[in-house]
Amino acid sequence: MTDLRIGVIGLGLRGSLAAVAHRPGHGSRVTAVAELDPVLRQEGARRFDAKPYADHREMLGDVDAVLLLTPDDTHADLACEALRAGVPAFVEKPLDITLERCDQILRTARESGTRLYVGHNMRHMPVVRLMREIIQRGDIGAVKSVWVRHFVGHGGDFYFKDWHAQRSRVTGLLLQKAAHDLDVVHWLAGGYTRRVQAFGDLMVYGSLPRRAPGTPKPDDWYAPAANWPPLSQTGLNPEVDVEDVSVMNMVLDNGVIGAYQQCHFTPDYWRNYTVIGDAGRLENFGNGPGGAVKVWNARRSGYREDADAVHEIPAADGGHGGADPQILAEFFRFVRHGGPTDTSPVAARMSVAAGIQATASLRNGGAPMEVPELDPELVTYFESGQAAHRP
């Protein structure tokens, strides 16, 4: 098999995907890296023996596909340039930070006929796939409600010391961080959010010491032992105006009712899902190996720790619980052959839409908000596997 020539745009925190994609002789090779930071650019070029580019547009004629791993608010412009150039694009989630820009990406993909893929890697996490398998098997009946508690134990380190802390760059963390879980809620429940209501606040990190404008993060920005409790954090981003705790309610188009809660100053870091059907419920305890998904589907009175079925979460190699290698393998297969994928550009847009409207709700006193639908023609195009060429 001839290796796909992969261009990487952006070598920040998600630049780790480039290393997963670089498999010379096994189907994919990073041959070009585009990065504004000259130090990161040269490091990437040396690591992958790739050609460095200061201007990403110059690489598009020399690659078979691109991994777009830049900050969220840059996705639309960069993705559309690649798609118009006929280069299949992997766009890291979230798709972008506004509905207009998300829809622009989808329209450009359809108009150009170039394949678009969005990196919602949680669909490839063993814990999520296990929960979906249990649901689809009918062990809890038809899904009626999904509840998610998201404990972001490293929130002060990862989300309040750089651009993630700015509304202008992310809209809010009910979009940036919750886009993962909202997509999973939609996947498990089999529908998309149509109405939301939310509350939130900047309770802890709003008054902590910040860096001077133009000052980079210190080298020791991530030091879990030293940065606890949360009020001991220092060196936060010069601008901090996103919420660090939020709660969100949602009604899906199939009638399922959902709830999502996110906190960035908890001592632990994990996600807890409870899915309730009309014949039982499931709940995960842990997100990886050593954890389990438990099912209760026999009637009982009072709390009982022992479940009716316990399913161990399988181990998998690679980042994000083994999801990163799997999602890139699917993307590369899609680039070569097309066909159905577990990720969906429509689903990616709908998770952003839910997050945007929930953020608008919490900043408007918790007023309920409707989630705008996507153009039906775009829905049809992407749900058919992007098989049609230019309209």
Tab-separated table of C-alpha atoms in Angstrom:
chain	number	residue	atom	x	y	z
A	1	MET	CA	0.000	0.000	0.000
A	2	THR	CA	1.314	3.416	-0.943
A	3	ASP	CA	1.428	5.722	2.055
A	4	LEU	CA	-0.953	8.654	2.099
A	5	ARG	CA	0.988	11.917	2.278
A	6	ILE	CA	-0.342	13.694	5.349
A	7	GLY	CA	-0.016	17.400	6.021
A	8	VAL	CA	-0.375	18.581	9.614
A	9	ILE	CA	-1.612	22.103	10.303
A	10	GLY	CA	-0.931	23.049	13.914
A	11	LEU	CA	1.400	21.296	16.365
A	12	GLY	CA	-0.059	22.386	19.706
A	13	LEU	CA	-1.633	20.097	22.316
A	14	ARG	CA	-3.461	17.984	19.731
A	15	GLY	CA	-0.303	17.813	17.668
A	16	SER	CA	0.110	14.428	19.329
A	17	LEU	CA	-2.190	13.087	16.615
A	18	ALA	CA	0.575	13.711	14.094
A	19	ALA	CA	2.711	11.044	15.768
A	20	VAL	CA	-0.195	8.586	15.570
A	21	ALA	CA	-0.694	9.403	11.884
A	22	HIS	CA	2.982	8.918	11.018
A	23	ARG	CA	3.246	5.230	10.077
A	24	PRO	CA	5.702	5.006	7.179
A	25	GLY	CA	5.216	1.790	5.256
A	26	HIS	CA	1.870	1.149	6.932
A	27	GLY	CA	-0.420	3.457	5.002
A	28	SER	CA	0.292	7.023	6.121
A	29	ARG	CA	3.272	9.303	6.452
A	30	VAL	CA	3.507	12.884	7.709
A	31	THR	CA	5.293	14.641	4.864
A	32	ALA	CA	4.491	18.296	5.628
A	33	VAL	CA	3.975	20.386	8.763
A	34	ALA	CA	2.588	23.913	8.891
A	35	GLU	CA	2.979	25.821	12.139
A	36	LEU	CA	3.217	29.543	12.944
A	37	ASP	CA	5.643	28.971	15.825
A	38	PRO	CA	9.075	28.562	14.166
A	39	VAL	CA	10.422	26.392	16.993
A	40	LEU	CA	7.519	23.931	16.838
A	41	ARG	CA	7.668	24.003	13.047
A	42	GLN	CA	11.318	22.966	12.924
A	43	GLU	CA	10.862	20.385	15.681
A	44	GLY	CA	7.999	18.813	13.733
A	45	ALA	CA	9.982	18.822	10.512
A	46	ARG	CA	12.870	17.038	12.189
A	47	ARG	CA	10.686	14.548	14.031
A	48	PHE	CA	8.833	13.385	10.930
A	49	ASP	CA	11.475	14.157	8.331
A	50	ALA	CA	8.805	16.389	6.817
A	51	LYS	CA	8.869	19.630	4.889
A	52	PRO	CA	8.150	22.677	7.092
A	53	TYR	CA	5.762	25.413	5.983
A	54	ALA	CA	5.139	28.781	7.578
A	55	ASP	CA	2.140	29.222	5.245
A	56	HIS	CA	-0.207	26.223	5.258
A	57	ARG	CA	-1.586	27.118	1.816
A	58	GLU	CA	1.736	26.283	0.210
A	59	MET	CA	1.511	22.654	1.362
A	60	LEU	CA	-1.926	21.863	-0.066
A	61	GLY	CA	-0.638	20.856	-3.492
A	62	ASP	CA	1.854	18.397	-1.996
A	63	VAL	CA	-0.338	16.256	0.308
A	64	ASP	CA	-3.168	13.735	0.005
A	65	ALA	CA	-4.978	14.828	3.182
A	66	VAL	CA	-4.583	17.261	6.068
A	67	LEU	CA	-4.997	17.067	9.825
A	68	LEU	CA	-6.311	20.414	11.031
A	69	LEU	CA	-5.248	20.693	14.701
A	70	THR	CA	-5.326	24.447	15.281
A	71	PRO	CA	-7.396	26.472	17.805
A	72	ASP	CA	-11.159	26.211	17.394
A	73	ASP	CA	-11.829	29.680	15.993
A	74	THR	CA	-9.478	29.066	13.043
A	75	HIS	CA	-11.124	25.878	11.782
A	76	ALA	CA	-13.550	27.292	9.220
A	77	ASP	CA	-11.048	29.361	7.244
A	78	LEU	CA	-8.410	26.627	7.189
A	79	ALA	CA	-10.827	23.784	6.459
A	80	CYS	CA	-12.502	25.633	3.608
A	81	GLU	CA	-9.138	26.398	2.003
A	82	ALA	CA	-8.203	22.714	2.076
A	83	LEU	CA	-11.601	21.565	0.806
A	84	ARG	CA	-11.596	24.062	-2.058
A	85	ALA	CA	-8.123	22.808	-2.990
A	86	GLY	CA	-9.525	19.270	-3.188
A	87	VAL	CA	-7.631	18.034	-0.127
A	88	PRO	CA	-9.639	15.808	2.283
A	89	ALA	CA	-9.647	17.359	5.743
A	90	PHE	CA	-9.688	15.961	9.269
A	91	VAL	CA	-10.994	18.846	11.408
A	92	GLU	CA	-10.387	18.512	15.127
A	93	LYS	CA	-13.496	18.979	17.249
A	94	PRO	CA	-15.345	21.184	17.805
A	95	LEU	CA	-16.062	21.957	14.168
A	96	ASP	CA	-15.856	25.715	14.873
A	97	ILE	CA	-17.238	28.164	17.435
A	98	THR	CA	-20.217	29.668	15.553
A	99	LEU	CA	-23.075	28.067	13.627
A	100	GLU	CA	-22.387	30.283	10.627
A	101	ARG	CA	-18.805	29.057	10.381
A	102	CYS	CA	-19.770	25.420	10.956
A	103	ASP	CA	-22.354	25.605	8.190
A	104	GLN	CA	-19.803	27.308	5.940
A	105	ILE	CA	-17.507	24.282	6.303
A	106	LEU	CA	-20.313	21.867	5.471
A	107	ARG	CA	-21.455	23.880	2.448
A	108	THR	CA	-17.891	24.104	1.162
A	109	ALA	CA	-17.431	20.341	1.490
A	110	ARG	CA	-20.602	19.732	-0.517
A	111	GLU	CA	-19.831	22.345	-3.166
A	112	SER	CA	-16.264	21.104	-3.655
A	113	GLY	CA	-17.073	17.396	-3.412
A	114	THR	CA	-14.034	16.995	-1.106
A	115	ARG	CA	-14.281	14.606	1.821
A	116	LEU	CA	-14.731	16.130	5.278
A	117	TYR	CA	-14.166	14.297	8.563
A	118	VAL	CA	-14.524	15.677	12.109
A	119	GLY	CA	-12.399	14.333	14.971
A	120	HIS	CA	-15.017	13.394	17.566
A	121	ASN	CA	-12.777	10.700	18.993
A	122	MET	CA	-15.081	9.759	21.878
A	123	ARG	CA	-17.132	7.715	19.412
A	124	HIS	CA	-14.113	5.417	19.293
A	125	MET	CA	-13.509	5.227	23.056
A	126	PRO	CA	-14.092	1.677	24.368
A	127	VAL	CA	-16.345	2.907	27.196
A	128	VAL	CA	-18.626	4.770	24.790
A	129	ARG	CA	-18.747	1.931	22.290
A	130	LEU	CA	-19.539	-0.497	25.099
A	131	MET	CA	-22.448	1.643	26.303
A	132	ARG	CA	-23.794	1.953	22.769
A	133	GLU	CA	-23.514	-1.806	22.228
A	134	ILE	CA	-25.509	-2.471	25.418
A	135	ILE	CA	-28.173	0.027	24.345
A	136	GLN	CA	-28.456	-1.307	20.819
A	137	ARG	CA	-28.751	-4.855	22.162
A	138	GLY	CA	-31.859	-3.750	24.030
A	139	ASP	CA	-30.619	-4.468	27.560
A	140	ILE	CA	-32.291	-1.322	28.981
A	141	GLY	CA	-35.100	-0.963	26.448
A	142	ALA	CA	-35.653	2.234	24.504
A	143	VAL	CA	-33.572	5.200	25.713
A	144	LYS	CA	-35.659	7.867	27.440
A	145	SER	CA	-33.110	9.987	29.343
A	146	VAL	CA	-29.340	10.539	29.437
A	147	TRP	CA	-27.533	12.265	32.322
A	148	VAL	CA	-23.849	13.253	32.213
A	149	ARG	CA	-21.615	14.518	35.006
A	150	HIS	CA	-18.253	15.771	33.757
A	151	PHE	CA	-15.573	16.261	36.422
A	152	VAL	CA	-12.768	18.271	34.786
A	153	GLY	CA	-10.120	17.859	37.465
A	154	HIS	CA	-7.354	19.557	35.450
A	155	GLY	CA	-9.614	22.372	34.282
A	156	GLY	CA	-7.545	25.135	35.832
A	157	ASP	CA	-4.443	23.891	34.024
A	158	PHE	CA	-5.832	23.054	30.602
A	159	TYR	CA	-8.669	25.546	30.153
A	160	PHE	CA	-7.801	28.694	32.080
A	161	LYS	CA	-4.142	29.272	31.189
A	162	ASP	CA	-4.452	29.840	27.443
A	163	TRP	CA	-6.948	30.779	24.710
A	164	HIS	CA	-9.563	28.331	26.039
A	165	ALA	CA	-10.377	30.920	28.738
A	166	GLN	CA	-11.574	33.524	26.222
A	167	ARG	CA	-15.112	33.783	24.873
A	168	SER	CA	-13.730	35.321	21.696
A	169	ARG	CA	-11.775	32.114	20.999
A	170	VAL	CA	-14.182	29.361	22.149
A	171	THR	CA	-17.619	30.962	22.795
A	172	GLY	CA	-17.731	29.001	26.066
A	173	LEU	CA	-16.758	25.687	27.621
A	174	LEU	CA	-20.295	24.370	27.140
A	175	LEU	CA	-19.217	24.361	23.497
A	176	GLN	CA	-15.475	23.742	23.588
A	177	LYS	CA	-15.351	21.049	26.267
A	178	ALA	CA	-18.934	19.771	26.202
A	179	ALA	CA	-18.976	19.198	22.430
A	180	HIS	CA	-17.456	15.776	23.177
A	181	ASP	CA	-20.214	14.716	25.529
A	182	LEU	CA	-23.083	16.328	23.667
A	183	ASP	CA	-22.077	14.327	20.612
A	184	VAL	CA	-22.017	11.148	22.698
A	185	VAL	CA	-25.442	11.952	24.189
A	186	HIS	CA	-26.797	12.336	20.667
A	187	TRP	CA	-25.151	9.070	19.535
A	188	LEU	CA	-26.425	7.049	22.491
A	189	ALA	CA	-29.918	8.557	22.392
A	190	GLY	CA	-30.345	8.451	18.604
A	191	GLY	CA	-31.386	12.084	18.191
A	192	TYR	CA	-30.229	15.696	18.176
A	193	THR	CA	-30.907	18.422	20.725
A	194	ARG	CA	-33.715	20.794	19.763
A	195	ARG	CA	-34.213	22.846	22.958
A	196	VAL	CA	-31.797	23.782	25.752
A	197	GLN	CA	-31.722	25.646	29.042
A	198	ALA	CA	-28.638	26.253	31.165
A	199	PHE	CA	-27.071	28.022	34.140
A	200	GLY	CA	-23.392	28.652	34.827
A	201	ASP	CA	-20.887	30.941	36.454
A	202	LEU	CA	-17.190	31.781	36.789
A	203	MET	CA	-17.000	30.795	40.447
A	204	VAL	CA	-13.336	30.004	41.168
A	205	TYR	CA	-10.905	31.086	38.460
A	206	GLY	CA	-12.265	34.580	37.847
A	207	SER	CA	-10.330	36.229	40.675
A	208	LEU	CA	-7.041	34.271	40.599
A	209	PRO	CA	-3.675	35.776	39.520
A	210	ARG	CA	-3.227	36.175	35.771
A	211	ARG	CA	-0.202	36.604	33.548
A	212	ALA	CA	0.563	39.941	31.986
A	213	PRO	CA	-0.698	40.301	28.396
A	214	GLY	CA	1.797	38.924	25.891
A	215	THR	CA	3.458	36.671	28.466
A	216	PRO	CA	3.629	32.972	27.519
A	217	LYS	CA	2.565	30.164	29.807
A	218	PRO	CA	5.381	29.137	32.167
A	219	ASP	CA	7.063	25.798	31.560
A	220	ASP	CA	5.567	24.408	34.779
A	221	TRP	CA	1.975	25.378	33.891
A	222	TYR	CA	0.834	21.787	34.461
A	223	ALA	CA	1.832	20.672	37.954
A	224	PRO	CA	-1.087	18.764	39.530
A	225	ALA	CA	0.369	18.509	43.034
A	226	ALA	CA	1.457	22.148	43.204
A	227	ASN	CA	-1.755	23.451	41.643
A	228	TRP	CA	-4.094	22.068	44.293
A	229	PRO	CA	-6.431	23.229	45.710
A	230	PRO	CA	-7.768	25.257	42.770
A	231	LEU	CA	-7.478	28.567	44.617
A	232	SER	CA	-3.683	28.083	44.617
A	233	GLN	CA	-3.523	28.389	40.822
A	234	THR	CA	-1.476	31.252	39.379
A	235	GLY	CA	-0.420	32.376	35.926
A	236	LEU	CA	-3.886	32.194	34.396
A	237	ASN	CA	-4.577	33.564	30.946
A	238	PRO	CA	-4.592	37.396	30.838
A	239	GLU	CA	-8.240	37.236	29.793
A	240	VAL	CA	-10.641	34.874	31.601
A	241	ASP	CA	-14.330	35.259	30.809
A	242	VAL	CA	-15.725	31.730	30.358
A	243	GLU	CA	-17.670	29.835	33.009
A	244	ASP	CA	-15.913	27.224	35.167
A	245	VAL	CA	-19.116	25.446	36.262
A	246	SER	CA	-22.323	24.885	34.291
A	247	VAL	CA	-25.471	22.791	34.155
A	248	MET	CA	-27.517	22.174	31.017
A	249	ASN	CA	-30.871	20.581	30.245
A	250	MET	CA	-31.864	19.454	26.772
A	251	VAL	CA	-34.789	18.004	24.858
A	252	LEU	CA	-33.918	15.932	21.793
A	253	ASP	CA	-35.913	15.705	18.579
A	254	ASN	CA	-36.987	12.155	19.463
A	255	GLY	CA	-38.319	13.172	22.863
A	256	VAL	CA	-35.326	12.023	24.928
A	257	ILE	CA	-34.550	14.363	27.832
A	258	GLY	CA	-30.887	14.936	28.699
A	259	ALA	CA	-28.838	16.687	31.355
A	260	TYR	CA	-25.171	17.688	31.320
A	261	GLN	CA	-23.084	19.080	34.191
A	262	GLN	CA	-19.498	20.349	33.922
A	263	CYS	CA	-17.112	21.517	36.663
A	264	HIS	CA	-13.493	22.628	36.214
A	265	PHE	CA	-12.384	22.614	39.847
A	266	THR	CA	-13.100	19.053	40.986
A	267	PRO	CA	-10.318	16.882	42.493
A	268	ASP	CA	-11.033	14.037	40.034
A	269	TYR	CA	-11.122	13.899	36.235
A	270	TRP	CA	-13.659	11.592	34.590
A	271	ARG	CA	-17.073	11.392	32.967
A	272	ASN	CA	-20.070	9.615	34.432
A	273	TYR	CA	-22.952	8.654	32.127
A	274	THR	CA	-26.348	7.396	33.250
A	275	VAL	CA	-28.634	6.187	30.474
A	276	ILE	CA	-32.197	5.311	31.443
A	277	GLY	CA	-34.424	3.238	29.203
A	278	ASP	CA	-37.973	2.006	29.568
A	279	ALA	CA	-36.670	-1.366	30.776
A	280	GLY	CA	-33.560	-0.537	32.822
A	281	ARG	CA	-30.583	1.756	33.130
A	282	LEU	CA	-26.825	1.684	32.697
A	283	GLU	CA	-24.052	3.682	34.308
A	284	ASN	CA	-20.303	3.766	33.802
A	285	PHE	CA	-17.870	3.727	36.715
A	286	GLY	CA	-14.534	4.845	35.302
A	287	ASN	CA	-13.674	5.646	31.713
A	288	GLY	CA	-11.041	3.024	30.945
A	289	PRO	CA	-9.553	-0.354	31.853
A	290	GLY	CA	-10.346	-1.260	35.440
A	291	GLY	CA	-13.698	0.467	35.150
A	292	ALA	CA	-17.044	-1.017	34.211
A	293	VAL	CA	-20.452	-0.291	32.769
A	294	LYS	CA	-23.145	-1.624	35.084
A	295	VAL	CA	-26.699	-2.453	34.093
A	296	TRP	CA	-29.752	-2.591	36.363
A	297	ASN	CA	-32.796	-4.048	34.617
A	298	ALA	CA	-34.539	-6.063	37.353
A	299	ARG	CA	-36.921	-4.381	39.761
A	300	ARG	CA	-35.715	-3.806	43.315
A	301	SER	CA	-36.467	-1.638	46.340
A	302	GLY	CA	-33.803	0.712	47.637
A	303	TYR	CA	-30.185	1.087	46.586
A	304	ARG	CA	-28.165	-1.996	45.758
A	305	GLU	CA	-24.549	-1.710	44.644
A	306	ASP	CA	-24.570	-5.082	42.929
A	307	ALA	CA	-25.911	-4.704	39.392
A	308	ASP	CA	-27.779	-7.190	37.244
A	309	ALA	CA	-24.897	-7.179	34.762
A	310	VAL	CA	-21.344	-5.794	34.910
A	311	HIS	CA	-19.398	-5.205	31.708
A	312	GLU	CA	-15.687	-4.464	32.067
A	313	ILE	CA	-14.365	-1.635	29.928
A	314	PRO	CA	-11.872	-3.203	27.496
A	315	ALA	CA	-8.301	-2.011	27.158
A	316	ALA	CA	-7.051	-0.417	23.964
A	317	ASP	CA	-3.696	1.011	22.938
A	318	GLY	CA	-3.214	4.690	22.172
A	319	GLY	CA	-4.283	8.104	23.376
A	320	HIS	CA	-7.760	8.879	24.680
A	321	GLY	CA	-8.339	5.303	25.752
A	322	GLY	CA	-7.283	3.920	22.392
A	323	ALA	CA	-9.578	6.238	20.427
A	324	ASP	CA	-6.885	8.241	18.611
A	325	PRO	CA	-5.470	5.374	16.501
A	326	GLN	CA	-8.973	4.181	15.667
A	327	ILE	CA	-10.294	7.541	14.549
A	328	LEU	CA	-7.274	8.178	12.329
A	329	ALA	CA	-7.572	4.700	10.824
A	330	GLU	CA	-11.197	5.482	9.970
A	331	PHE	CA	-10.237	8.850	8.479
A	332	PHE	CA	-7.531	7.330	6.279
A	333	ARG	CA	-9.907	4.597	5.107
A	334	PHE	CA	-12.478	7.273	4.330
A	335	VAL	CA	-9.915	9.281	2.345
A	336	ARG	CA	-9.024	6.230	0.253
A	337	HIS	CA	-12.386	4.567	-0.202
A	338	GLY	CA	-15.205	6.737	1.152
A	339	GLY	CA	-18.148	4.929	2.677
A	340	PRO	CA	-19.874	5.200	6.063
A	341	THR	CA	-18.044	6.432	9.166
A	342	ASP	CA	-18.903	6.418	12.867
A	343	THR	CA	-18.256	10.151	13.049
A	344	SER	CA	-20.558	12.583	11.259
A	345	PRO	CA	-20.125	16.207	10.124
A	346	VAL	CA	-23.855	16.700	10.754
A	347	ALA	CA	-23.514	15.366	14.308
A	348	ALA	CA	-20.457	17.576	14.839
A	349	ARG	CA	-22.457	20.631	13.790
A	350	MET	CA	-25.381	19.671	16.010
A	351	SER	CA	-23.175	19.283	19.097
A	352	VAL	CA	-21.761	22.772	18.464
A	353	ALA	CA	-25.282	24.126	17.947
A	354	ALA	CA	-26.443	22.677	21.275
A	355	GLY	CA	-23.399	24.097	23.063
A	356	ILE	CA	-23.826	27.542	21.531
A	357	GLN	CA	-27.485	27.779	22.468
A	358	ALA	CA	-26.861	26.454	25.975
A	359	THR	CA	-24.194	29.122	26.428
A	360	ALA	CA	-26.630	31.760	25.224
A	361	SER	CA	-29.170	30.461	27.735
A	362	LEU	CA	-26.860	30.597	30.759
A	363	ARG	CA	-25.799	34.133	29.814
A	364	ASN	CA	-29.446	35.126	29.485
A	365	GLY	CA	-30.702	34.089	32.902
A	366	GLY	CA	-31.415	30.487	31.942
A	367	ALA	CA	-33.944	31.314	29.246
A	368	PRO	CA	-34.854	28.279	27.085
A	369	MET	CA	-33.340	28.379	23.603
A	370	GLU	CA	-34.252	26.575	20.383
A	371	VAL	CA	-31.434	24.899	18.446
A	372	PRO	CA	-31.430	25.891	14.743
A	373	GLU	CA	-31.812	23.037	12.306
A	374	LEU	CA	-29.317	22.344	9.536
A	375	ASP	CA	-30.188	22.797	5.856
A	376	PRO	CA	-31.940	19.515	4.874
A	377	GLU	CA	-29.911	19.323	1.655
A	378	LEU	CA	-26.696	19.270	3.680
A	379	VAL	CA	-28.142	16.637	6.005
A	380	THR	CA	-28.983	14.435	3.018
A	381	TYR	CA	-25.557	14.903	1.448
A	382	PHE	CA	-23.592	13.942	4.548
A	383	GLU	CA	-25.918	11.159	5.652
A	384	SER	CA	-25.470	9.584	2.217
A	385	GLY	CA	-21.741	9.349	2.905
A	386	GLN	CA	-20.681	12.384	0.853
A	387	ALA	CA	-21.048	10.147	-2.162
A	388	ALA	CA	-22.380	12.749	-4.558
A	389	HIS	CA	-19.924	15.077	-6.259
A	390	ARG	CA	-20.549	18.726	-7.017
A	391	PRO	CA	-24.259	19.597	-6.975
